[in-house]
Structures are given as structure tokens and as C-alpha cells.
mmCIF file of C-alpha atoms in Angstrom:
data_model
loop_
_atom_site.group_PDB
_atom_site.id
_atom_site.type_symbol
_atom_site.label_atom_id
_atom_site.label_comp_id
_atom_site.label_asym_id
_atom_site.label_seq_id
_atom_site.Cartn_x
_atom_site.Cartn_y
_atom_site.Cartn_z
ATOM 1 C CA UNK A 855 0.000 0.000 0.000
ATOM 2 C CA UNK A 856 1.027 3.268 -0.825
ATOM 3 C CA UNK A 857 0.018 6.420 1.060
ATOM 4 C CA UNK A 858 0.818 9.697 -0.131
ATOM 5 C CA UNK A 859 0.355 12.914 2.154
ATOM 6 C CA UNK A 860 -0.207 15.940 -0.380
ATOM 7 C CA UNK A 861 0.251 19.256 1.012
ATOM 8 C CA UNK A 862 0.850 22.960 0.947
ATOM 9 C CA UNK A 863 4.738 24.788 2.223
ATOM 10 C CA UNK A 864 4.082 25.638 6.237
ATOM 11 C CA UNK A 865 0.336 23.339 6.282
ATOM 12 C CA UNK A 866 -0.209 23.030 10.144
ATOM 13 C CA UNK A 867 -1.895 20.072 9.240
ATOM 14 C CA UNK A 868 0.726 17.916 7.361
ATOM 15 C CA UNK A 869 2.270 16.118 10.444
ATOM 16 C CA UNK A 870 -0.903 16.036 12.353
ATOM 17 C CA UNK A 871 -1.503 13.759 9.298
ATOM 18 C CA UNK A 872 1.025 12.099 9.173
ATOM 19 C CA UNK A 873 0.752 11.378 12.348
ATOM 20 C CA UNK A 874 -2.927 10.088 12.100
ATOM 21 C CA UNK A 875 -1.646 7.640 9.315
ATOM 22 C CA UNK A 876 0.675 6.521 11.060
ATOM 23 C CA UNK A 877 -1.751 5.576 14.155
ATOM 24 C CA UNK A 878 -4.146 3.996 11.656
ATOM 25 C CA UNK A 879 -2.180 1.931 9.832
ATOM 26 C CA UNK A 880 -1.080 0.106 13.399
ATOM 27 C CA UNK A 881 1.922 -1.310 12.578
ATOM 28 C CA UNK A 882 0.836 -2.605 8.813
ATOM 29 C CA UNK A 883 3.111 -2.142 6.334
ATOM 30 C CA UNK A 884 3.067 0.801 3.796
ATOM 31 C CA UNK A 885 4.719 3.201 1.992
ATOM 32 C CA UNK A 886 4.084 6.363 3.291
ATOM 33 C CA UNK A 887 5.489 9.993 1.804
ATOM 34 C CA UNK A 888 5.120 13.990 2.365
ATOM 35 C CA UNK A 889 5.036 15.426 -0.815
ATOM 36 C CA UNK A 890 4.686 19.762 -0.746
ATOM 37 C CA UNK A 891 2.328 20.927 -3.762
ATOM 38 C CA UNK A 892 3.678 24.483 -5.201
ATOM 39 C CA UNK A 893 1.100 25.165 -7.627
ATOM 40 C CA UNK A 894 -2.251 24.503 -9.275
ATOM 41 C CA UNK A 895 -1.663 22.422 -12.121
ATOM 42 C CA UNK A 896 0.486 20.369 -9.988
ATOM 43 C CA UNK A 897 -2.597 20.223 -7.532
ATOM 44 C CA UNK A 898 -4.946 18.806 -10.561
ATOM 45 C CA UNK A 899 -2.541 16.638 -11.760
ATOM 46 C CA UNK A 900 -1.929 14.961 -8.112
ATOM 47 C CA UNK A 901 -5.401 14.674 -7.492
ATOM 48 C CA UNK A 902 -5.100 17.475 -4.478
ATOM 49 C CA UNK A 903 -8.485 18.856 -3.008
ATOM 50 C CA UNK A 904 -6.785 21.217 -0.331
ATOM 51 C CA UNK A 905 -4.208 20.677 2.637
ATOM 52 C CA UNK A 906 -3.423 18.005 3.467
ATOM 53 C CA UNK A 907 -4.964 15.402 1.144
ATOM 54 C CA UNK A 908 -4.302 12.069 1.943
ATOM 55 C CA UNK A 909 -3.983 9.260 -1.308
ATOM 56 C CA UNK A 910 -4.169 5.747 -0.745
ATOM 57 C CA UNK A 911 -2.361 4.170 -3.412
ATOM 58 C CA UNK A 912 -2.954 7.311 -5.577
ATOM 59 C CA UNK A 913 -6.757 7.795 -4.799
ATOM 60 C CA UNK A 914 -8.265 10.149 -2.361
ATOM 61 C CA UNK A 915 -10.890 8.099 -0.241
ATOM 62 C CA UNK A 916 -12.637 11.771 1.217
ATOM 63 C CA UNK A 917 -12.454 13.279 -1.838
ATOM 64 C CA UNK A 918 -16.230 15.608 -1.868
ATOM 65 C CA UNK A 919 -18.299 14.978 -5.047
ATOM 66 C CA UNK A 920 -18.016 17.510 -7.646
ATOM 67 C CA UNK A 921 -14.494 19.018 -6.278
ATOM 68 C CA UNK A 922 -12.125 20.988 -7.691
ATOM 69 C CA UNK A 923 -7.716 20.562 -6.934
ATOM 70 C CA UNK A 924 -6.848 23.129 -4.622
ATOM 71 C CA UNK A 925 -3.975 24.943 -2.916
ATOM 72 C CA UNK A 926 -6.526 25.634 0.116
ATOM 73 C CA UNK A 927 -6.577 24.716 3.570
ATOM 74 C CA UNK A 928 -8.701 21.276 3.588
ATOM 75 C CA UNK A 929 -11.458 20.381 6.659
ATOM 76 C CA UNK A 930 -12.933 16.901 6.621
ATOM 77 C CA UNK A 931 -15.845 16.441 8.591
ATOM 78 C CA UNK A 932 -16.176 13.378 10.928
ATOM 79 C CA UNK A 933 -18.979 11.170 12.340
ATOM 80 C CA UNK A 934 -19.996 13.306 15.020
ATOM 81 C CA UNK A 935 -20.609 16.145 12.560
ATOM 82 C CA UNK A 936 -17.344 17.993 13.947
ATOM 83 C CA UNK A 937 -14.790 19.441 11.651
ATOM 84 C CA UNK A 938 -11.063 19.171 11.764
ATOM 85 C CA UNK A 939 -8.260 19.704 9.853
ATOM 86 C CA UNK A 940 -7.142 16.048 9.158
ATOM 87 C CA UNK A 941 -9.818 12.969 9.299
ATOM 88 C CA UNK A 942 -10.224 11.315 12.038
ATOM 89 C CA UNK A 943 -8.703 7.924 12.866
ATOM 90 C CA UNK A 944 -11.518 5.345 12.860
ATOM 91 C CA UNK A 945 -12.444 7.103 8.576
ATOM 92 C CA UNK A 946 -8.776 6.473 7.879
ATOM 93 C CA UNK A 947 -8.605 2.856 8.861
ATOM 94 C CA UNK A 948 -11.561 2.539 6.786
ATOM 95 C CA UNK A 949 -10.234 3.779 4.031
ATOM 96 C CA UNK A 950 -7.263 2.066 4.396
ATOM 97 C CA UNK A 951 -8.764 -1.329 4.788
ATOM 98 C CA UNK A 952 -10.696 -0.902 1.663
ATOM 99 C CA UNK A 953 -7.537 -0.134 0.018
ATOM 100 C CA UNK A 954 -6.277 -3.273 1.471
ATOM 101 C CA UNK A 955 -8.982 -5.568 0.556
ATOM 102 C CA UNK A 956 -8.380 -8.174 -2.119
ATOM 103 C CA UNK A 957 -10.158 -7.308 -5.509
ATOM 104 C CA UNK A 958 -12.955 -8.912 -7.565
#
């Protein structure tokens, strides 16, 4: 698995996120990397809906219908309706165990 942490120079929010990968992927293996995002074509091209954006093996699992690649600062919202500036744990090993589950 490959886990990519897209984000902005100076994001408050990029090892808060890394962080929270880390925690989630409890102790599975994965590749994980920081990779800064200078500019917007770079953002579309990457996939990048705001800071941070996390990709699981290139796809963004909280990607919002209908959105556009950003530079912007990026809130995901959790279960309990609160906001914060990096999903929360429990979402990400979701997302990560559908990433991990064997295919059709």
C-alpha cells in the first residue's frame, strides 16, 4: 500500500496527518510519503483537493463529489458532525482497509 500525504509549504496540518496515518495503519506495512504541492496544475494533476490530502495508493478516499484541486486549507468532517483539519482515525482505517482488501 502506498500512502501519499499531499500538502501545501508551512500546512499546520501535514504532520498532524502524518501522524494520524501513522496511528491507523497500526503497525501494517506501507509506503508512506510527504510530498509539498507548489502550484495549481500540480494540484490537478496529483489529485489534491486542499491541505493536506491524503492518497491511498494514488486515490483520495474523502475526496467531496463535484471538487475541484486546490492549494486551500482542507477540513474533513467526521462522524460526530465535527470538523477538523485532518480525518479522524476510525475514517482512515476505513479507508485504508478498503484499500487493502483483495479485488474482484
Amino acid at each position: 500500500m502506498r500512502i501519499t500525504v499531499l500538502t501545501v509549504a508551512d500546512c499546520p496540518n501535514a504532520r498532524p496527518a502524518l501522524e494520524r496515518v501513522t496511528a491507523a495503519l497500526g503497525g501494517r506495512a506501507a509506503r508512506v510519503e510527504l510530498l509539498e504541492v507548489s502550484d495549481e496544475a500540480e494540484a490537478a494533476r496529483l489529485g489534491m483537493y486542499g491541505s493536506p490530502t491524503i492518497l491511498v495508493d494514488g486515490t483520495d478516499p474523502f475526496a467531496p463529489p463535484g471538487a475541484a484541486p486546490s492549494l486551500s486549507c482542507r477540513l474533513y468532517r467526521n462522524a460526530d458532525g465535527t470538523v477538523s483539519g485532518v480525518p479522524d482515525e476510525i475514517a482512515l482505517r476505513q479507508a485504508l482497509a478498503g484499500a487493502a482488501a483483495p479485488g474482484p
